[in-house]
PDB file of C-alpha atoms in Angstrom:
ATOM      1  CA  UNK I   1      -1.421   5.446  12.290  1.00 36.00           C
ATOM      2  CA  UNK I   2       1.462   3.220  11.015  1.00 39.00           C
ATOM      3  CA  UNK I   3       2.207   1.238  13.913  1.00 40.00           C
ATOM      4  CA  UNK I   4      -1.164  -0.609  14.911  1.00 46.00           C
ATOM      5  CA  UNK I   5      -2.348  -1.809  11.151  1.00 73.00           C
ATOM      6  CA  UNK I   6      -1.259  -5.577  11.766  1.00 82.00           C
ATOM      7  CA  UNK I   7      -4.363  -7.828  12.295  1.00 89.00           C
ATOM      8  CA  UNK I   8      -4.122 -10.868  14.013  1.00 90.00           C
ATOM      9  CA  UNK I   9      -5.107 -14.351  12.901  1.00 91.00           C
ATOM     10  CA  UNK I  10      -5.007 -18.121  12.522  1.00 92.00           C
ATOM     11  CA  UNK I  11      -5.404 -17.856   8.286  1.00 94.00           C
ATOM     12  CA  UNK I  12      -2.928 -19.731   6.749  1.00 94.00           C
ATOM     13  CA  UNK I  13      -1.714 -16.416   4.630  1.00 95.00           C
ATOM     14  CA  UNK I  14      -1.159 -15.231   8.484  1.00 94.00           C
ATOM     15  CA  UNK I  15       0.997 -18.410   8.888  1.00 94.00           C
ATOM     16  CA  UNK I  16       2.905 -17.539   5.274  1.00 94.00           C
ATOM     17  CA  UNK I  17       6.511 -16.415   6.595  1.00 93.00           C
ATOM     18  CA  UNK I  18       6.734 -12.603   5.639  1.00 90.00           C
ATOM     19  CA  UNK I  19       9.000 -13.873   3.368  1.00 90.00           C
ATOM     20  CA  UNK I  20       7.467 -16.184   1.207  1.00 93.00           C
ATOM     21  CA  UNK I  21       4.364 -12.746   1.351  1.00 93.00           C
ATOM     22  CA  UNK I  22       7.089  -9.565   0.542  1.00 89.00           C
ATOM     23  CA  UNK I  23       8.365 -12.326  -2.827  1.00 91.00           C
ATOM     24  CA  UNK I  24       4.650 -13.158  -4.005  1.00 93.00           C
ATOM     25  CA  UNK I  25       4.060  -8.874  -3.967  1.00 92.00           C
ATOM     26  CA  UNK I  26       7.179  -8.800  -6.383  1.00 90.00           C
ATOM     27  CA  UNK I  27       5.731 -11.702  -8.955  1.00 94.00           C
ATOM     28  CA  UNK I  28       2.068 -10.455  -8.321  1.00 94.00           C
ATOM     29  CA  UNK I  29       3.370  -6.684  -9.021  1.00 91.00           C
ATOM     30  CA  UNK I  30       5.885  -7.947 -12.206  1.00 92.00           C
ATOM     31  CA  UNK I  31       3.303 -10.165 -13.375  1.00 92.00           C
ATOM     32  CA  UNK I  32       0.492  -7.688 -13.280  1.00 91.00           C
ATOM     33  CA  UNK I  33       2.697  -5.302 -15.710  1.00 88.00           C
ATOM     34  CA  UNK I  34       2.991  -7.984 -17.890  1.00 89.00           C
ATOM     35  CA  UNK I  35      -0.416  -8.316 -18.428  1.00 85.00           C
ATOM     36  CA  UNK I  36      -2.185  -7.347 -21.399  1.00 80.00           C
ATOM     37  CA  UNK I  37      -5.979  -8.701 -21.213  1.00 89.00           C
ATOM     38  CA  UNK I  38      -8.494  -6.551 -19.319  1.00 91.00           C
ATOM     39  CA  UNK I  39      -9.670 -10.471 -19.330  1.00 92.00           C
ATOM     40  CA  UNK I  40      -6.502 -11.405 -16.868  1.00 94.00           C
ATOM     41  CA  UNK I  41      -5.635  -8.448 -14.969  1.00 94.00           C
ATOM     42  CA  UNK I  42      -9.834  -8.921 -13.748  1.00 94.00           C
ATOM     43  CA  UNK I  43      -8.785 -12.333 -13.235  1.00 95.00           C
ATOM     44  CA  UNK I  44      -5.908 -10.921 -10.949  1.00 94.00           C
ATOM     45  CA  UNK I  45      -7.648  -8.341  -8.950  1.00 95.00           C
ATOM     46  CA  UNK I  46     -10.292 -10.885  -8.115  1.00 96.00           C
ATOM     47  CA  UNK I  47      -7.855 -13.590  -6.971  1.00 96.00           C
ATOM     48  CA  UNK I  48      -6.835 -10.791  -4.443  1.00 96.00           C
ATOM     49  CA  UNK I  49      -9.598  -9.615  -3.095  1.00 95.00           C
ATOM     50  CA  UNK I  50     -11.132 -13.618  -2.957  1.00 96.00           C
ATOM     51  CA  UNK I  51      -7.465 -13.786  -0.685  1.00 96.00           C
ATOM     52  CA  UNK I  52      -8.080 -10.488   0.549  1.00 96.00           C
ATOM     53  CA  UNK I  53     -11.950 -11.618   2.394  1.00 95.00           C
ATOM     54  CA  UNK I  54     -11.356 -15.326   2.868  1.00 95.00           C
ATOM     55  CA  UNK I  55      -8.292 -16.772   2.381  1.00 95.00           C
ATOM     56  CA  UNK I  56      -7.083 -14.374   5.452  1.00 95.00           C
ATOM     57  CA  UNK I  57     -10.532 -13.321   7.245  1.00 95.00           C
ATOM     58  CA  UNK I  58     -10.583  -9.999   6.222  1.00 94.00           C
ATOM     59  CA  UNK I  59     -13.821 -10.013   5.439  1.00 93.00           C
ATOM     60  CA  UNK I  60     -15.799  -7.801   3.168  1.00 94.00           C
ATOM     61  CA  UNK I  61     -15.724  -4.577   5.383  1.00 92.00           C
ATOM     62  CA  UNK I  62     -11.999  -4.417   5.045  1.00 90.00           C
ATOM     63  CA  UNK I  63     -12.162  -4.581   1.461  1.00 92.00           C
ATOM     64  CA  UNK I  64     -13.964  -2.016   1.198  1.00 90.00           C
ATOM     65  CA  UNK I  65     -12.328   0.259   3.677  1.00 84.00           C
ATOM     66  CA  UNK I  66      -8.610  -0.217   1.599  1.00 85.00           C
ATOM     67  CA  UNK I  67     -10.578   0.910  -1.866  1.00 87.00           C
ATOM     68  CA  UNK I  68     -13.048   3.128  -1.052  1.00 81.00           C
ATOM     69  CA  UNK I  69     -10.340   5.521  -0.588  1.00 76.00           C
ATOM     70  CA  UNK I  70      -8.849   5.285  -3.984  1.00 80.00           C
ATOM     71  CA  UNK I  71     -12.514   5.953  -5.740  1.00 81.00           C
ATOM     72  CA  UNK I  72     -11.181  10.000  -5.796  1.00 76.00           C
ATOM     73  CA  UNK I  73      -7.617   8.605  -7.811  1.00 77.00           C
ATOM     74  CA  UNK I  74      -9.656   6.277 -10.158  1.00 84.00           C
ATOM     75  CA  UNK I  75     -11.706   9.056 -11.356  1.00 82.00           C
ATOM     76  CA  UNK I  76      -8.966  10.851 -12.391  1.00 81.00           C
ATOM     77  CA  UNK I  77      -6.922   7.878 -13.862  1.00 80.00           C
ATOM     78  CA  UNK I  78      -9.222   7.138 -15.791  1.00 81.00           C
ATOM     79  CA  UNK I  79     -10.823  10.669 -16.934  1.00 83.00           C
ATOM     80  CA  UNK I  80      -6.881  11.048 -18.201  1.00 82.00           C
ATOM     81  CA  UNK I  81      -6.386   7.992 -19.603  1.00 78.00           C
ATOM     82  CA  UNK I  82      -9.583   8.655 -21.466  1.00 79.00           C
ATOM     83  CA  UNK I  83      -8.035  12.009 -22.428  1.00 82.00           C
ATOM     84  CA  UNK I  84      -5.176  10.571 -24.101  1.00 78.00           C
ATOM     85  CA  UNK I  85      -5.599   6.765 -24.763  1.00 71.00           C
ATOM     86  CA  UNK I  86      -8.709   4.990 -24.551  1.00 81.00           C
ATOM     87  CA  UNK I  87     -11.305   2.927 -22.626  1.00 83.00           C
ATOM     88  CA  UNK I  88      -9.348  -0.625 -22.546  1.00 86.00           C
ATOM     89  CA  UNK I  89      -6.562   1.457 -21.490  1.00 85.00           C
ATOM     90  CA  UNK I  90      -7.752   3.490 -18.571  1.00 85.00           C
ATOM     91  CA  UNK I  91      -9.352  -0.376 -17.022  1.00 88.00           C
ATOM     92  CA  UNK I  92      -6.561  -2.271 -17.752  1.00 89.00           C
ATOM     93  CA  UNK I  93      -4.686   0.891 -15.463  1.00 88.00           C
ATOM     94  CA  UNK I  94      -7.570   0.609 -12.781  1.00 89.00           C
ATOM     95  CA  UNK I  95      -6.950  -2.803 -12.654  1.00 92.00           C
ATOM     96  CA  UNK I  96      -3.773  -2.719 -12.154  1.00 92.00           C
ATOM     97  CA  UNK I  97      -3.657  -0.378  -9.418  1.00 90.00           C
ATOM     98  CA  UNK I  98      -7.159  -2.118  -7.294  1.00 93.00           C
ATOM     99  CA  UNK I  99      -5.346  -5.125  -7.536  1.00 94.00           C
ATOM    100  CA  UNK I 100      -1.732  -3.978  -6.438  1.00 91.00           C
ATOM    101  CA  UNK I 101      -3.125  -1.461  -3.507  1.00 89.00           C
ATOM    102  CA  UNK I 102      -5.263  -4.565  -2.103  1.00 93.00           C
ATOM    103  CA  UNK I 103      -2.502  -7.377  -2.521  1.00 93.00           C
ATOM    104  CA  UNK I 104       0.271  -4.220  -0.847  1.00 88.00           C
ATOM    105  CA  UNK I 105      -2.735  -3.698   1.483  1.00 89.00           C
ATOM    106  CA  UNK I 106      -2.915  -7.287   2.464  1.00 93.00           C
ATOM    107  CA  UNK I 107       0.837  -8.445   3.111  1.00 91.00           C
ATOM    108  CA  UNK I 108       0.816  -5.315   6.082  1.00 86.00           C
ATOM    109  CA  UNK I 109      -3.275  -6.656   7.195  1.00 91.00           C
ATOM    110  CA  UNK I 110      -1.522  -9.997   8.051  1.00 93.00           C
ATOM    111  CA  UNK I 111       1.758  -9.304   8.746  1.00 90.00           C
ATOM    112  CA  UNK I 112       4.390  -7.438  11.264  1.00 86.00           C
ATOM    113  CA  UNK I 113       6.133  -4.300  11.146  1.00 77.00           C
ATOM    114  CA  UNK I 114       9.602  -6.761  12.727  1.00 80.00           C
ATOM    115  CA  UNK I 115       8.778 -10.237  10.973  1.00 86.00           C
ATOM    116  CA  UNK I 116       8.475  -7.779   6.970  1.00 81.00           C
ATOM    117  CA  UNK I 117      11.877  -5.663   8.177  1.00 78.00           C
ATOM    118  CA  UNK I 118      13.585  -8.835   9.648  1.00 84.00           C
ATOM    119  CA  UNK I 119      12.265 -11.228   5.868  1.00 84.00           C
ATOM    120  CA  UNK I 120      13.460  -7.624   3.781  1.00 80.00           C
ATOM    121  CA  UNK I 121      16.956  -7.914   5.820  1.00 81.00           C
ATOM    122  CA  UNK I 122      17.815 -10.913   4.682  1.00 82.00           C
ATOM    123  CA  UNK I 123      16.413 -10.390   1.126  1.00 81.00           C
ATOM    124  CA  UNK I 124      18.969  -7.269   0.109  1.00 79.00           C
ATOM    125  CA  UNK I 125      22.016  -9.014   2.314  1.00 82.00           C
ATOM    126  CA  UNK I 126      23.938  -9.959  -0.377  1.00 81.00           C
ATOM    127  CA  UNK I 127      23.847  -6.981  -1.345  1.00 76.00           C
ATOM    128  CA  UNK I 128      26.340  -5.671   1.883  1.00 79.00           C
ATOM    129  CA  UNK I 129      28.965  -6.198   0.311  1.00 81.00           C
ATOM    130  CA  UNK I 130      28.355  -3.743  -2.128  1.00 78.00           C
ATOM    131  CA  UNK I 131      28.004  -0.620   0.501  1.00 77.00           C
ATOM    132  CA  UNK I 132      24.403  -1.059   1.035  1.00 72.00           C
ATOM    133  CA  UNK I 133      23.080  -1.336   4.485  1.00 76.00           C
ATOM    134  CA  UNK I 134      20.492  -4.031   4.593  1.00 76.00           C
ATOM    135  CA  UNK I 135      18.990  -3.357   8.389  1.00 74.00           C
ATOM    136  CA  UNK I 136      18.477   0.628   6.470  1.00 73.00           C
ATOM    137  CA  UNK I 137      17.058  -1.297   3.209  1.00 73.00           C
ATOM    138  CA  UNK I 138      14.735  -3.194   5.022  1.00 72.00           C
ATOM    139  CA  UNK I 139      13.435  -0.431   6.906  1.00 71.00           C
ATOM    140  CA  UNK I 140      11.732   1.825   4.547  1.00 71.00           C
ATOM    141  CA  UNK I 141      10.835  -1.183   2.308  1.00 71.00           C
ATOM    142  CA  UNK I 142       8.749  -1.322   5.002  1.00 67.00           C
ATOM    143  CA  UNK I 143       7.803   1.629   5.787  1.00 69.00           C
ATOM    144  CA  UNK I 144       6.484   2.329   2.030  1.00 68.00           C
ATOM    145  CA  UNK I 145       4.387  -1.129   2.009  1.00 64.00           C
ATOM    146  CA  UNK I 146       2.814  -0.161   5.573  1.00 63.00           C
ATOM    147  CA  UNK I 147       2.064   3.129   4.061  1.00 68.00           C
ATOM    148  CA  UNK I 148      -0.196   2.154   1.310  1.00 65.00           C
ATOM    149  CA  UNK I 149      -2.830   1.325   3.510  1.00 65.00           C
ATOM    150  CA  UNK I 150      -2.053   4.057   5.693  1.00 69.00           C
ATOM    151  CA  UNK I 151      -1.980   6.842   3.090  1.00 71.00           C
ATOM    152  CA  UNK I 152      -5.073   5.304   1.575  1.00 68.00           C
ATOM    153  CA  UNK I 153      -6.851   6.503   5.273  1.00 72.00           C
ATOM    154  CA  UNK I 154      -6.070   9.394   5.530  1.00 74.00           C
ATOM    155  CA  UNK I 155      -8.338   9.419   2.111  1.00 73.00           C
ATOM    156  CA  UNK I 156     -10.827   7.731   4.108  1.00 73.00           C
ATOM    157  CA  UNK I 157     -10.689  10.121   6.627  1.00 76.00           C
ATOM    158  CA  UNK I 158     -11.221  13.104   5.080  1.00 76.00           C
ATOM    159  CA  UNK I 159     -13.756  12.252   2.380  1.00 73.00           C
ATOM    160  CA  UNK I 160     -15.812  11.133   5.293  1.00 77.00           C
ATOM    161  CA  UNK I 161     -15.385  14.637   7.371  1.00 76.00           C
ATOM    162  CA  UNK I 162     -16.311  15.930   3.676  1.00 73.00           C
ATOM    163  CA  UNK I 163     -19.434  14.099   3.587  1.00 72.00           C
ATOM    164  CA  UNK I 164     -20.694  15.191   7.056  1.00 74.00           C
ATOM    165  CA  UNK I 165     -20.144  19.172   5.272  1.00 71.00           C
ATOM    166  CA  UNK I 166     -21.631  17.874   1.980  1.00 68.00           C
ATOM    167  CA  UNK I 167     -19.180  18.076  -0.422  1.00 62.00           C
ATOM    168  CA  UNK I 168     -18.309  14.979  -0.840  1.00 57.00           C
ATOM    169  CA  UNK I 169     -18.348  15.382  -4.905  1.00 58.00           C
ATOM    170  CA  UNK I 170     -15.917  17.802  -4.818  1.00 60.00           C
ATOM    171  CA  UNK I 171     -12.159  16.175  -6.231  1.00 59.00           C
ATOM    172  CA  UNK I 172     -10.406  19.071  -5.416  1.00 60.00           C
ATOM    173  CA  UNK I 173     -11.720  19.931  -2.076  1.00 64.00           C
ATOM    174  CA  UNK I 174     -10.798  16.304  -0.995  1.00 66.00           C
ATOM    175  CA  UNK I 175      -7.263  16.903  -3.233  1.00 70.00           C
ATOM    176  CA  UNK I 176      -6.027  19.999  -1.102  1.00 71.00           C
ATOM    177  CA  UNK I 177      -6.726  18.763   2.693  1.00 74.00           C
ATOM    178  CA  UNK I 178      -4.975  14.757   1.133  1.00 72.00           C
ATOM    179  CA  UNK I 179      -1.616  16.252   0.344  1.00 73.00           C
ATOM    180  CA  UNK I 180      -1.498  18.739   2.809  1.00 76.00           C
ATOM    181  CA  UNK I 181      -2.469  15.588   5.831  1.00 73.00           C
ATOM    182  CA  UNK I 182      -0.135  13.756   3.894  1.00 69.00           C
ATOM    183  CA  UNK I 183       2.840  16.266   3.632  1.00 71.00           C
ATOM    184  CA  UNK I 184       2.416  16.668   7.518  1.00 74.00           C
ATOM    185  CA  UNK I 185       2.910  12.355   8.339  1.00 67.00           C
ATOM    186  CA  UNK I 186       6.100  12.918   5.887  1.00 65.00           C
ATOM    187  CA  UNK I 187       7.458  15.817   8.589  1.00 70.00           C
ATOM    188  CA  UNK I 188       5.864  14.259  11.611  1.00 67.00           C
ATOM    189  CA  UNK I 189       6.954  10.539  10.199  1.00 64.00           C
ATOM    190  CA  UNK I 190      11.279  12.306   9.101  1.00 65.00           C
ATOM    191  CA  UNK I 191      10.614  14.563  12.601  1.00 68.00           C
ATOM    192  CA  UNK I 192      10.028  10.709  14.598  1.00 60.00           C
ATOM    193  CA  UNK I 193      13.224   8.848  12.484  1.00 60.00           C
ATOM    194  CA  UNK I 194      15.708  11.487  12.986  1.00 65.00           C
ATOM    195  CA  UNK I 195      15.234  11.702  16.947  1.00 63.00           C
ATOM    196  CA  UNK I 196      15.615   8.062  16.428  1.00 55.00           C
ATOM    197  CA  UNK I 197      19.195   8.017  14.747  1.00 61.00           C
ATOM    198  CA  UNK I 198      17.977   7.312  11.576  1.00 57.00           C
ATOM    199  CA  UNK I 199      19.864   9.380  10.183  1.00 53.00           C
ATOM    200  CA  UNK I 200      22.836   8.160  11.686  1.00 48.00           C
ATOM    201  CA  UNK I 201      22.158   4.088   9.644  1.00 45.00           C
ATOM    202  CA  UNK I 202      25.430   5.464   7.716  1.00 45.00           C
ATOM    203  CA  UNK I 203      26.071   3.410   4.493  1.00 41.00           C
ATOM    204  CA  UNK I 204      29.419   1.713   4.816  1.00 40.00           C
ATOM    205  CA  UNK I 205      31.854   2.417   1.996  1.00 39.00           C
TER     206      UNK I 205
END
């Protein structure tokens, strides 16, 4: 599920270096934390959505496929924020989450995993003098970014299965199989990494 997420294309975003896209993603994440208004957060989400649909040519259908699995979590977040905070707070949290997930998916879908790993190695190379393994850090960060749309795909598949059984509106019925499948995928990924010698990537020092 993780390997095949890259969507080939000739857009400007596809042609941008992985390093620039990762730096832009980090900058966006920091900006979303600092932006305090619903209007500014809505503008940020709209911009990311526009880049996703038209800038990268990924289309509305793929954006909706990225967004739909978020709906159940957005509902839980909004409910919690309404109970603990306010409508405005709920909107802010939701907009931050949507914009960040869209941006991470945009980077993932337009960047090869190998290019992403190489870019991260270059970014963290200065930390090698402090005993940090750039290759290990690069792999873990790239894998984390790639897992965002992969986990959303799990939610989508669970919701599709629920829809077929007529229990689409049951939140509990969705959460349990999603968590189960995520944990199962984590176990499979851990086994695959161990088989490839990831455990032996010891950090020097």
